[in-house]
XYZ file of C-alpha atoms in Angstrom:
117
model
C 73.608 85.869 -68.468
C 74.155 87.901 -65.485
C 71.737 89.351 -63.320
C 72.548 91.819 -60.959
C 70.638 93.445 -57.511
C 71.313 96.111 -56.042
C 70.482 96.861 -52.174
C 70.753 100.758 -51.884
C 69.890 103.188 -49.098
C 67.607 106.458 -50.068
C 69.980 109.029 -48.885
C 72.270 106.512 -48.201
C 71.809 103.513 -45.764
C 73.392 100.835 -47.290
C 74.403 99.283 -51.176
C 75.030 95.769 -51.574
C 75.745 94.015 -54.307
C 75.366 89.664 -55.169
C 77.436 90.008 -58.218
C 80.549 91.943 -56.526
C 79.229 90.650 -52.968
C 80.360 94.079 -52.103
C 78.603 95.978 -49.002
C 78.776 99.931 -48.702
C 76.954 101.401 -44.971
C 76.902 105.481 -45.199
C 74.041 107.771 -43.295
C 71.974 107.713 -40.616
C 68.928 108.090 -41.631
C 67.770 104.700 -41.378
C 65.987 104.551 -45.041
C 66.916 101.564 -46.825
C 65.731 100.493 -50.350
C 66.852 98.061 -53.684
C 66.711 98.140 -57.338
C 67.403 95.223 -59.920
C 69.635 96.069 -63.160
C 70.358 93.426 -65.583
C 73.248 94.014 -68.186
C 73.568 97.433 -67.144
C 69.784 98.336 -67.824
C 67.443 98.775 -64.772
C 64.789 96.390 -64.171
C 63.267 97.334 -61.325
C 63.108 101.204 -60.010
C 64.275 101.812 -56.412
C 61.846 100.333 -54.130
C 61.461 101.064 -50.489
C 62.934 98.229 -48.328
C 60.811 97.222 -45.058
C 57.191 96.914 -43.266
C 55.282 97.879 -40.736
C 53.743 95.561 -38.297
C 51.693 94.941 -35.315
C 55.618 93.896 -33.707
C 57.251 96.984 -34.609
C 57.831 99.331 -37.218
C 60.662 98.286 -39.991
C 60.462 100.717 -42.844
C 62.604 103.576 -41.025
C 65.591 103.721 -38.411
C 66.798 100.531 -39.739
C 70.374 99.719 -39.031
C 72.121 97.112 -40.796
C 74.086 94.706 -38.437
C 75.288 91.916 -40.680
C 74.881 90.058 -44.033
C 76.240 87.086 -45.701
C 76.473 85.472 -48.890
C 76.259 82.208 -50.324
C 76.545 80.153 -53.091
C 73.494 77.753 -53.567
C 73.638 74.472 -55.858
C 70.879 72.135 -55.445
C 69.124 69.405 -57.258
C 65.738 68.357 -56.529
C 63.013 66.820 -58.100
C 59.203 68.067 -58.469
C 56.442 65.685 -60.072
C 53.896 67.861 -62.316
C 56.182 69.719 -64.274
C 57.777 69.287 -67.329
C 61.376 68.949 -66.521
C 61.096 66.967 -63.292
C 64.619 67.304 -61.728
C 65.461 70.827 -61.170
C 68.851 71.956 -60.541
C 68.811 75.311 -58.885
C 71.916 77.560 -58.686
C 71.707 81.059 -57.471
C 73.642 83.777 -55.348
C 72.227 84.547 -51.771
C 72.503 87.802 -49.514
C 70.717 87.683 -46.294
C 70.689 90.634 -44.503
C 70.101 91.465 -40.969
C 68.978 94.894 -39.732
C 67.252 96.196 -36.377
C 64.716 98.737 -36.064
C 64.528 101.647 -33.855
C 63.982 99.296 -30.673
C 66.359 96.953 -31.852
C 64.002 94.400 -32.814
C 65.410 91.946 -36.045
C 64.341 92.117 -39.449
C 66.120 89.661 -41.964
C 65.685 89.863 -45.445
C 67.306 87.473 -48.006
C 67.871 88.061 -51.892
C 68.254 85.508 -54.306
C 69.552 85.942 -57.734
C 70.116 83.136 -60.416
C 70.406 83.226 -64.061
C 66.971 83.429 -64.461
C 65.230 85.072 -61.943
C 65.243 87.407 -58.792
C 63.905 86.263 -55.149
């Protein structure tokens, strides 16, 4: 299985991808959004990326400043279940943007083999 997401800007802000850990920044526009394929077939339409809040306003003028990925392989164990060790592997992007006053906004993506965080 192979799960794909897709980080891309409406006309243009950025496109980053977990599965090629590839990062594209074009435009100024400061509209960023994501979508979700999986084996070529999209699961998820374009979405609008961001909020607004009583700290500032983070669904326009963002600017992406930096992003990193990692690998994540971890075993833990959860009582109430019915497989009570766990082991969780997925691909994480965390990206960091600022608004128009250059206040932070991270936002981190998880993909695994079976779902999308």
């Amino acid at each position: 299985m192979k799960n794909r997401l897709i980080v891309i800007g409406l006309f243009g802000l950025s496109a980053l991808t977990i599965a090629a850990q590839s990062v594209d920044v074009t435009g100024p526009d400061g509209k960023a959004s994501y979508t979700i394929t999986y084996e070529g077939k999209q699961m998820l339409e374009t979405s609008p990326l961001g909020m607004n809040t009583n700290i500032g306003d983070f669904s326009k003028d963002l600017k992406l400043v930096k992003h990193a990925t990692e690998k994540l392989d971890r075993v833990y164990t959860q009582t109430r279940i019915k497989t009570s060790t766990v082991h969780y592997q997925a691909n994480e992007l965390v990206c960091h943007f600022t608004n128009a006053d250059e206040k932070p906004m991270q936002v981190t993506f998880r993909v695994s083999n079976n779902d999308v965080a």
